Coordinates of C-alpha atoms in Angstrom, one line a residue:
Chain A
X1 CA -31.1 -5.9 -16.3
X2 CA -28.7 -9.0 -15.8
X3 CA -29.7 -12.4 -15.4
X4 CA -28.4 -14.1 -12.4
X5 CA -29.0 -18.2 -11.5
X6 CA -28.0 -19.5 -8.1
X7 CA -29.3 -22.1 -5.6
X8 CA -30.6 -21.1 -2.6
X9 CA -31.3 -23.8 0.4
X10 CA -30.7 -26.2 -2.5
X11 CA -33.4 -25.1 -5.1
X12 CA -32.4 -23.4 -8.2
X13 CA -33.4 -19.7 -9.0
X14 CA -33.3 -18.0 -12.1
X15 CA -34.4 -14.1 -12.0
X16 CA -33.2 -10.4 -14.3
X17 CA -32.4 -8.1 -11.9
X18 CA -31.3 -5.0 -11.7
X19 CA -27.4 -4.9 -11.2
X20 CA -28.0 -2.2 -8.3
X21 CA -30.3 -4.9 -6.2
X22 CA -28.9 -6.0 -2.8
X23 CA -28.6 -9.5 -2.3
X24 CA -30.5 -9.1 0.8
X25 CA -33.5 -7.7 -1.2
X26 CA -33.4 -10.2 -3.7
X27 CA -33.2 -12.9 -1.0
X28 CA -36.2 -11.3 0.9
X29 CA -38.5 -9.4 -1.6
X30 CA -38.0 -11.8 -4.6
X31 CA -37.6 -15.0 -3.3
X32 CA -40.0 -14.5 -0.3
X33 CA -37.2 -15.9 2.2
X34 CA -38.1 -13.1 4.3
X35 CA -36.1 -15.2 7.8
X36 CA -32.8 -12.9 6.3
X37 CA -33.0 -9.5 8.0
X38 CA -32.4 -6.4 7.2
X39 CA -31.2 -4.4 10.2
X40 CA -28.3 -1.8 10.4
X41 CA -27.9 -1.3 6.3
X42 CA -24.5 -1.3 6.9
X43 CA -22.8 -4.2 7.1
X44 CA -22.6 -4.0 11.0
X45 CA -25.1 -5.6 13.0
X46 CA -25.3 -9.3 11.3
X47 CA -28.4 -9.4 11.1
X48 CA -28.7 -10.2 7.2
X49 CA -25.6 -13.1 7.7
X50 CA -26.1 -15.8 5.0
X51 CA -23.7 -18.7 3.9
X52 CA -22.5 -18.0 0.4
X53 CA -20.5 -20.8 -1.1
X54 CA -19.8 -21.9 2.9
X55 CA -18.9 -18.5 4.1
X56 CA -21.1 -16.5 6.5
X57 CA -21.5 -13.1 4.9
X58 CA -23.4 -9.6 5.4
X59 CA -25.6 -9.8 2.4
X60 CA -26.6 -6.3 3.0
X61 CA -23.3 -5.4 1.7
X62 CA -23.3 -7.6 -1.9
X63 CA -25.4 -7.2 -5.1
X64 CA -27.2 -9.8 -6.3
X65 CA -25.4 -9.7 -9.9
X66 CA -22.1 -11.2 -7.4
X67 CA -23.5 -14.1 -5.9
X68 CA -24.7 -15.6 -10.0
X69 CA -23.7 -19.0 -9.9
X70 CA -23.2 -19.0 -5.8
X71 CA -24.5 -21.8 -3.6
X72 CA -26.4 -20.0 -0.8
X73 CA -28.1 -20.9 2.5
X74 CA -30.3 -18.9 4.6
X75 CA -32.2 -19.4 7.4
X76 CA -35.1 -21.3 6.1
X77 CA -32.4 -24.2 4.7
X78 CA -31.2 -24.9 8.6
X79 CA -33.8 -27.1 9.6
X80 CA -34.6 -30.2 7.9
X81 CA -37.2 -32.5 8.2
X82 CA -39.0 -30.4 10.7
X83 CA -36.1 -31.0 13.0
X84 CA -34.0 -27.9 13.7
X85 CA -30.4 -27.9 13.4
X86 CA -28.5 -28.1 16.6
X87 CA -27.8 -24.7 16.4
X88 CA -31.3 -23.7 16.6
X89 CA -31.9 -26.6 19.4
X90 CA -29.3 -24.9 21.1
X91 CA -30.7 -21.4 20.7
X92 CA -34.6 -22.8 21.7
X93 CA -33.2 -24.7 25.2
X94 CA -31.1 -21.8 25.7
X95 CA -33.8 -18.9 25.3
X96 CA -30.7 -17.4 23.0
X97 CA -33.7 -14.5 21.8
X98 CA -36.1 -12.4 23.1
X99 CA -37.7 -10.3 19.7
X100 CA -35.5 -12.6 17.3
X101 CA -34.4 -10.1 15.4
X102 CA -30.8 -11.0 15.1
X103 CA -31.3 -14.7 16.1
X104 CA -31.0 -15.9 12.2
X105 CA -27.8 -13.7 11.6
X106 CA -26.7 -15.4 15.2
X107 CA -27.4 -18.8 13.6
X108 CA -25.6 -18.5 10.1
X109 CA -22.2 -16.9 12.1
X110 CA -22.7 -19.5 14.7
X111 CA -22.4 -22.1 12.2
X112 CA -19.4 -20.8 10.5
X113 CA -17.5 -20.0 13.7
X114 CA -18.4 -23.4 15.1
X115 CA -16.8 -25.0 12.0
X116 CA -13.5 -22.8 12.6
X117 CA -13.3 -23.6 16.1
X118 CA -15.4 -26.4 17.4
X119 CA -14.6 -25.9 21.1
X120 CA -14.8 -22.1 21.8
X121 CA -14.0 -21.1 25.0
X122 CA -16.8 -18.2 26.1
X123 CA -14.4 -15.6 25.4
X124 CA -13.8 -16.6 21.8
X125 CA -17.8 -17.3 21.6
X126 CA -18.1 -13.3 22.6
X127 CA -15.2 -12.3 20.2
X128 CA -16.5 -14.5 17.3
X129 CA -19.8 -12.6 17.1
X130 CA -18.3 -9.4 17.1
X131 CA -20.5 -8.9 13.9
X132 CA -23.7 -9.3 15.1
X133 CA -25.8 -6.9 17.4
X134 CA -28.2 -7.9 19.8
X135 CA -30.4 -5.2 21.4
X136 CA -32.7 -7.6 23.8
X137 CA -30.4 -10.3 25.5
X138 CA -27.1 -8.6 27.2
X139 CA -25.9 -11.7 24.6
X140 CA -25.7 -13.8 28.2
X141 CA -28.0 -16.8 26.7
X142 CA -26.6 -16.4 22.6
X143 CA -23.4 -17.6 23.9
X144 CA -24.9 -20.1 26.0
X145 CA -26.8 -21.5 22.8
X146 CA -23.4 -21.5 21.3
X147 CA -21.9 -23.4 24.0
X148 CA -24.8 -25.6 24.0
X149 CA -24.5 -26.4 20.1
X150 CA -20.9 -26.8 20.6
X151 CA -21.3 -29.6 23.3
X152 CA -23.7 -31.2 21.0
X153 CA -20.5 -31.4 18.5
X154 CA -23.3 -29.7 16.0
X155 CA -22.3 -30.9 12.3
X156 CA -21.4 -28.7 9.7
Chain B
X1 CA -30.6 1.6 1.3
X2 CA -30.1 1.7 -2.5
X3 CA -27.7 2.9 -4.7
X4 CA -28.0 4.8 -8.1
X5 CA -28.0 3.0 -10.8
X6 CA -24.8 1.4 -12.5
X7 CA -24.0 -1.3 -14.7
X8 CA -22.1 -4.3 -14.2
X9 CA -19.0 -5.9 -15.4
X10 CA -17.8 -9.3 -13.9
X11 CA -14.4 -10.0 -15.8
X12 CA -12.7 -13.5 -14.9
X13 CA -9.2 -11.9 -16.2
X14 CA -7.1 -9.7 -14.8
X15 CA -6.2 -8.3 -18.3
X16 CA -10.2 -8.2 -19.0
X17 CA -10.5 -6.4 -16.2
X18 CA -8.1 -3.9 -17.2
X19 CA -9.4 -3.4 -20.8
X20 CA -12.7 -2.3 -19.0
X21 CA -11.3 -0.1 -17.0
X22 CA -9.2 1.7 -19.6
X23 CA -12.7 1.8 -21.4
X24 CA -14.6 3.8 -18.4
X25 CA -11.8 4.7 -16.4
X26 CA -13.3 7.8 -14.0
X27 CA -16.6 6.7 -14.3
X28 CA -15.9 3.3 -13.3
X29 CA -14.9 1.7 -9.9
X30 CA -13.4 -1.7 -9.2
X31 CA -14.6 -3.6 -6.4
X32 CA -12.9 -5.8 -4.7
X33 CA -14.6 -7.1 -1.0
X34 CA -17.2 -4.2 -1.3
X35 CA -16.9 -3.6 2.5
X36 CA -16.2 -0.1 1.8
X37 CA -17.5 1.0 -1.7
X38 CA -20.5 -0.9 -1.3
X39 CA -21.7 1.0 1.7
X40 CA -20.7 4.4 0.2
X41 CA -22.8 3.4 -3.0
X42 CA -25.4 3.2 -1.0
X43 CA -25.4 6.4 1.1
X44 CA -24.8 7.3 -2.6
X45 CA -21.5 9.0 -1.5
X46 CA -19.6 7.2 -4.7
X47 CA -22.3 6.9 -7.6
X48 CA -19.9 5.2 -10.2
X49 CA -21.8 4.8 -13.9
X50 CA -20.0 1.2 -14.1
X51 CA -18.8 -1.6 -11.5
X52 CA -16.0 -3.4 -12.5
X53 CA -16.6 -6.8 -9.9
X54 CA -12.8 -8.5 -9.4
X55 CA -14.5 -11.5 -7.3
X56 CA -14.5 -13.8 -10.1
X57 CA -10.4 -12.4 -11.3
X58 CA -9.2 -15.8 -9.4
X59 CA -5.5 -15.0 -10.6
X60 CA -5.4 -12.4 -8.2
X61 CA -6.1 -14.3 -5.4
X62 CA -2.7 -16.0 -3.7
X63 CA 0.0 -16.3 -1.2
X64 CA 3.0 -17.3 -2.1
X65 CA 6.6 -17.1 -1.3
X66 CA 8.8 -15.1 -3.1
X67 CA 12.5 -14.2 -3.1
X68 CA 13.1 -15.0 0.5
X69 CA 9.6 -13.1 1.6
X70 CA 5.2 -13.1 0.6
X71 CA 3.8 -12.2 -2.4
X72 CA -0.1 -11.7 -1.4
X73 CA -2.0 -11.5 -4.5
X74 CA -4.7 -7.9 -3.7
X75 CA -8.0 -10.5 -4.0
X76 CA -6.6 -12.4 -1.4
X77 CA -9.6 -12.5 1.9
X78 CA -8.4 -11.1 5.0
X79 CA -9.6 -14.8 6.2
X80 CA -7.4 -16.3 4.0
X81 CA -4.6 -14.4 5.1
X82 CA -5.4 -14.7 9.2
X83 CA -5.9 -18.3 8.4
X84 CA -2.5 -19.0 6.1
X85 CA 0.5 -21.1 8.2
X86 CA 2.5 -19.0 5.4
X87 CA 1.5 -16.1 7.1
X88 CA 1.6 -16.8 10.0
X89 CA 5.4 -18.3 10.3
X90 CA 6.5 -16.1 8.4
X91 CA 4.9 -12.5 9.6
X92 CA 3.0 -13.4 12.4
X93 CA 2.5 -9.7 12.8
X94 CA -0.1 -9.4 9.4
X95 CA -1.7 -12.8 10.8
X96 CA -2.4 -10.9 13.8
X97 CA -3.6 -7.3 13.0
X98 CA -6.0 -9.4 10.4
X99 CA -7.9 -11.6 12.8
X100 CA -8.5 -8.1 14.2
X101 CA -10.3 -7.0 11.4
X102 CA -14.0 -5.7 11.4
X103 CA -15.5 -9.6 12.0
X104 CA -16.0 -12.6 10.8
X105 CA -18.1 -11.7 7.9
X106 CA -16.1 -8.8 6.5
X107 CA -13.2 -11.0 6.9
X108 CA -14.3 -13.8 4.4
X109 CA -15.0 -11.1 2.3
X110 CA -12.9 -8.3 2.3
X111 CA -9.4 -8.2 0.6
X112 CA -6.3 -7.0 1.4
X113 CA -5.9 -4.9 -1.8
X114 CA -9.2 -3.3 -1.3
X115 CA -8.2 -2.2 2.0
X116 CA -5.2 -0.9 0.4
X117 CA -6.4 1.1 -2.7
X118 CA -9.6 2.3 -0.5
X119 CA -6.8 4.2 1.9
X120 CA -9.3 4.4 4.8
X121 CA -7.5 6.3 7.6
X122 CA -8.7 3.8 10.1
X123 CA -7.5 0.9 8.3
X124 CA -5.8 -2.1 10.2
X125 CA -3.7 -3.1 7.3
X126 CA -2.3 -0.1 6.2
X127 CA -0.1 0.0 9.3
X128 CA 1.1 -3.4 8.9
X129 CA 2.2 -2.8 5.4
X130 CA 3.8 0.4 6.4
X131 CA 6.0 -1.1 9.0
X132 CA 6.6 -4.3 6.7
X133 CA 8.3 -2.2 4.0
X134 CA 5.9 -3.8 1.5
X135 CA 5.8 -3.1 -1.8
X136 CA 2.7 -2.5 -4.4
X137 CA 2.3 -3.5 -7.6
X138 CA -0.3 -2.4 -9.5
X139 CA -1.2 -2.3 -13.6
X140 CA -3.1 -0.4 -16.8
X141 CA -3.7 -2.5 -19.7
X142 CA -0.1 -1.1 -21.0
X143 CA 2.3 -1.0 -17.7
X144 CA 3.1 -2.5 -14.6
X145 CA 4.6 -0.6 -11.8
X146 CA 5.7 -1.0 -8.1
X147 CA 6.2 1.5 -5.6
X148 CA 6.9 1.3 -1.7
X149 CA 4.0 1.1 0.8
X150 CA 4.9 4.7 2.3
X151 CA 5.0 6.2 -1.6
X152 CA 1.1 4.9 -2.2
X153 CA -0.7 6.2 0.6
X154 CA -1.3 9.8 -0.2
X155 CA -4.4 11.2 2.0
X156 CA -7.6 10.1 3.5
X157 CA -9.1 7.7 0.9
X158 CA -6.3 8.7 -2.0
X159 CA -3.8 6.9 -3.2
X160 CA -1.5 7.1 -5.7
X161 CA -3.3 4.7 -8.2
X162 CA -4.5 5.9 -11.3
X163 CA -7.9 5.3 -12.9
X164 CA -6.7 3.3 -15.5
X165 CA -4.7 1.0 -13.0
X166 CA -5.4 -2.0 -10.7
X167 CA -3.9 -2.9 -7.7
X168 CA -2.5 -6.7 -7.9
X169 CA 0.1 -7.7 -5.3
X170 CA 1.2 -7.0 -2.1
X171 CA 5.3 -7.6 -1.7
X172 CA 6.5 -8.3 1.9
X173 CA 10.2 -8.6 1.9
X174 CA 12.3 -10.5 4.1
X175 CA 12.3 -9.7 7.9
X176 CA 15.9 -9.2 9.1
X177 CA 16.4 -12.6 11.8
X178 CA 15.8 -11.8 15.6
X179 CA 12.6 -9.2 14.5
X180 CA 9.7 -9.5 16.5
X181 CA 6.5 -8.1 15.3
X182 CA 3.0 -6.9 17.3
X183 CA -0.3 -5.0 16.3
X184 CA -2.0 -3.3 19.0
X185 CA -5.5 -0.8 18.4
X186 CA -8.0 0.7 20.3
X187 CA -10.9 -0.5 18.2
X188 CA -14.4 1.4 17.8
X189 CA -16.7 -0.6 19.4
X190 CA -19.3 -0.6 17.0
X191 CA -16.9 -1.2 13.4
X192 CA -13.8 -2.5 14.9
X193 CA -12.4 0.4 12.9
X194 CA -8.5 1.5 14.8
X195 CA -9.4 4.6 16.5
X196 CA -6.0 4.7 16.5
X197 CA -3.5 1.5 15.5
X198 CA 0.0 0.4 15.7
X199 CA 2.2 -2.1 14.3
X200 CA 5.5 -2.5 15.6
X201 CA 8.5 -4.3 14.2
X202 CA 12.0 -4.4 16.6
X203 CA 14.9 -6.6 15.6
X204 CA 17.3 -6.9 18.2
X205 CA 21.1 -8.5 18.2
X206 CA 23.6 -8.4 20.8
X207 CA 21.1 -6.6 23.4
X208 CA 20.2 -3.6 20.9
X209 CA 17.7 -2.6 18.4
X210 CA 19.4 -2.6 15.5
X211 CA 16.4 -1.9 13.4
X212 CA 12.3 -0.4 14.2
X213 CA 10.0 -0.1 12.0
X214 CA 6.1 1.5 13.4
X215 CA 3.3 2.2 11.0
X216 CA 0.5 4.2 12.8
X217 CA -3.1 4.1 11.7
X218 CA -6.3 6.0 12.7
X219 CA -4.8 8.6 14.3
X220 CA -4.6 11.3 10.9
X221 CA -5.7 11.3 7.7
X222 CA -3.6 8.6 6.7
X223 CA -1.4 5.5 7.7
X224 CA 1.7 6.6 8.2
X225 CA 5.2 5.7 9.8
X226 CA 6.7 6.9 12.9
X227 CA 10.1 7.5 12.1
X228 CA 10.7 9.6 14.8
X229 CA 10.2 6.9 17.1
X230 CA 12.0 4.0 15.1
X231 CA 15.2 6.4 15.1
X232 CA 14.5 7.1 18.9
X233 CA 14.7 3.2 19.8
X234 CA 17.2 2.4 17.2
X235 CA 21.2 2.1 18.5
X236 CA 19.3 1.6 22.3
X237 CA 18.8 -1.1 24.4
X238 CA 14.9 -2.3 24.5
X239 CA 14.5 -1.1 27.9
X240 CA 11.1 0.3 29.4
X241 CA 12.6 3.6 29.6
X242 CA 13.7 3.7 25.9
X243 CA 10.4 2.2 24.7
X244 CA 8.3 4.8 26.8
X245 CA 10.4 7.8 24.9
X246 CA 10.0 6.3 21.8
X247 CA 6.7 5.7 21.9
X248 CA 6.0 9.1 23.4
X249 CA 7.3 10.5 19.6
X250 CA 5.2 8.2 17.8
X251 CA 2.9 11.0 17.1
X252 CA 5.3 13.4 15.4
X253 CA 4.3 14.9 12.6
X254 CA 0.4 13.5 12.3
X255 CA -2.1 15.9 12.0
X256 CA -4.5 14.0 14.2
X257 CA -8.6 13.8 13.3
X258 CA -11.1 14.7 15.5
X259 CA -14.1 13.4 14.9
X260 CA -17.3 11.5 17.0
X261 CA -15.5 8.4 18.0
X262 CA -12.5 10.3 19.4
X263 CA -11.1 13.5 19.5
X264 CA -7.5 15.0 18.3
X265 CA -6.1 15.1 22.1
X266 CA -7.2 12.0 22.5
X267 CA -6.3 10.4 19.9
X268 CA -2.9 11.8 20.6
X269 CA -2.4 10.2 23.6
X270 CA -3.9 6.8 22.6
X271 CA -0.8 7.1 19.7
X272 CA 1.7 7.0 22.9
X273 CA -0.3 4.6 24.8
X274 CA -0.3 2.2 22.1
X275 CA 2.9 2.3 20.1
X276 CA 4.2 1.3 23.9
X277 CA 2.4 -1.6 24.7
X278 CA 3.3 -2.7 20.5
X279 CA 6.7 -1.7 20.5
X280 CA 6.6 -3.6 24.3
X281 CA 5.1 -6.6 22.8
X282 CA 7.4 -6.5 19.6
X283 CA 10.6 -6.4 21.8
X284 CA 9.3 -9.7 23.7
X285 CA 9.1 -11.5 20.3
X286 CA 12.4 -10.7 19.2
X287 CA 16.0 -12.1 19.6

């Protein structure tokens, strides 16, 4: 077992764990921050995209023992003050989900690649989430959220 | 998916590092992004007894200039290189086969020396080394060495690293003036994985290429160059005609893979196909 500290959605966690845990796992089955999904397993469908230490990452595809000592946000740390993020805003006017599967993974690599490139044209939209999968929407609406956060000059 | 168990090193030294390797050697493996091993740990393809983690080995993580060309330290993030106005003035070619990477994700996390000492056939970078002339420096706890791109890939996922050693820099040299440089793939749809990839390197001076350099990815068992081609264009005047002939011998000599994505034959032709609309794009960069 190792012992591993990091803040998640700004709280502090300390937990042993065993090295071969998946961050995803601990995110989800230790903390109870079940919004981070596990979908493909293998690092290709997004759906388990976090922000660790501000970059959007698979978290599928890390051990728990890596992150000691990152700053992480999930899902759960979008919102605040029961207002959602403009992101989410964007993804709720849009109807950017129909089973919402990937929508958290959507939100966590929206974020980054709004932050990279504030006023994506649609074909960069469509070329920035090549890492996330969507099996409902045809991805029409997710990159009309996009565009709809972007106009909203969402903040970081 | 989870993977047998191991236990866990994080040095913050490069020379820490290498003392644990030298400890476990065989039954350890470094990890670098984890983009690769990580998912083969858990298929539980690679079961190493020890995880030697470089992410917190900051020293290896740099670009700088160096004697005219890059020195690209092997924990440096394919975002870091994509995003790096060193990079991209200076080999505009790596900045563009990197943004082509996988995705955003894997880019902030994978590194270029993991994609180098991981030798995945279908590697973007590989190619872009190859045709660069780069050099590799790796090092045990007791020596250092460097060897050419071409010497270091040896097969599908082999390389000629040893277990006691660690990949630490990647050496671009110079670019002759006049060069103009393009990466071109037919990506799987699902990875981004180059079915079959090409980088393409033409200098030209007084109307000729004096000098080609193609690296060709995905299409066998490992990156490789197409000298064949680069002697085919080289001496000739960049015109369709001579691009198309080259490019119709960039497959020489690879023993191409067939597997679900694509087969031999058709990875064959996408080989032609490609290293002509590179070698195209290349030649409109130069002079």
């Amino acid at each position: 077992m190792a012992t591993v500290t990091m803040t998640v959605n700004g709280t502090s966690y300390t937990n042993d764990v065993e090295p071969r845990l998946l961050l995803v796992h601990y995110i989800r089955d230790v903390l109870g921050l079940t919004g981070t999904h596990v979908g493909c397993d293998t690092s290709q469908c997004g759906a388990c995209t976090i922000r660790l230490n501000g970059r959007a990452v698979k978290c599928c595809t890390m051990f728990a023992v890596q992150a000691n000592g990152a700053d992480i946000t999930t899902i759960e740390g979008m919102a605040s003050d029961g207002e959602l993020h403009p992101i989410q805003q964007g993804f709720w006017d849009e109807h950017g989900l129909q089973c919402g599967f990937c929508t958290p993974g959507m939100i966590m690599l929206a974020q980054q690649f709004l932050e990279r490139n504030p006023n994506p044209t649609e074909q960069e939209i469509r070329r920035g989430l090549a890492g996330n999968l969507c099996r409902c929407t045809g991805y029409h609406n997710i990159v009309k959220a996009i565009q709809n956060a972007a106009r909203k000059g969402q903040p970081a | 998916m989870i993977p047998s168990s191991f236990e866990y090193f994080a040095p913050t030294t490069l020379s820490e590092a290498q003392t644990l390797l030298r400890r476990y050697g065989g039954d350890a493996k470094v990890v670098a992004g984890g983009h690769s091993l990580i998912p083969l740990m858990k298929m539980r393809l690679s079961e190493p007894g020890y995880l030697i983690d470089l992410g917190g080995v900051d020293e290896l993580s740099y670009i700088r200039e160096d004697d005219g060309g890059l020195a690209i330290g092997a924990m440096t993030t394919y975002y870091d290189i994509e995003s790096s106005p060193l990079v991209k003035t200076k080999y505009p070619v790596l900045a563009e086969a990197t943004a082509l990477v996988a995705d955003i994700q894997v880019r902030n996390k994978g590194t270029i020396g993991g994609s180098m000492a991981h030798a995945d056939p279908s590697a973007d970078l590989t190619a872009v080394v190859l045709a660069l002339e780069a050099e590799l420096r790796s090092g045990s706890s007791r020596a250092q060495r460097s060897m050419p791109a071409h010497r270091f890939f040896v097969d599908t996922f082999t390389t000629t690293l040893r277990d006691n050693e660690i990949l630490t820099e990647i050496r671009l040299p110079a670019l002759p003036a006049k060069t103009g440089g393009a990466y071109r793939k037919f990506a799987n749809k699902a990875s981004h994985f180059a079915e079959v990839g090409i980088a393409a390197l033409v200098t030209i001076d007084g109307g000729v290429c004096q000098r080609v350099r193609i690296g060709v990815t995905g299409a066998g068992p490992i990156a490789s160059r197409a000298r064949g081609a680069e002697r085919a264009l080289e001496g000739k005047e960049p015109t369709q005609r001579n691009i198309a002939t080259a490019a119709n011998r960039a497959g020489r000599g690879i023993e191409f893979q067939s597997n679900i994505h694509a087969s031999a034959e058709y990875r064959a032709h996408l080989t032609t196909v490609y290293a002509r609309r590179a070698l195209e794009e290349a030649v409109s960069r130069a002079g």
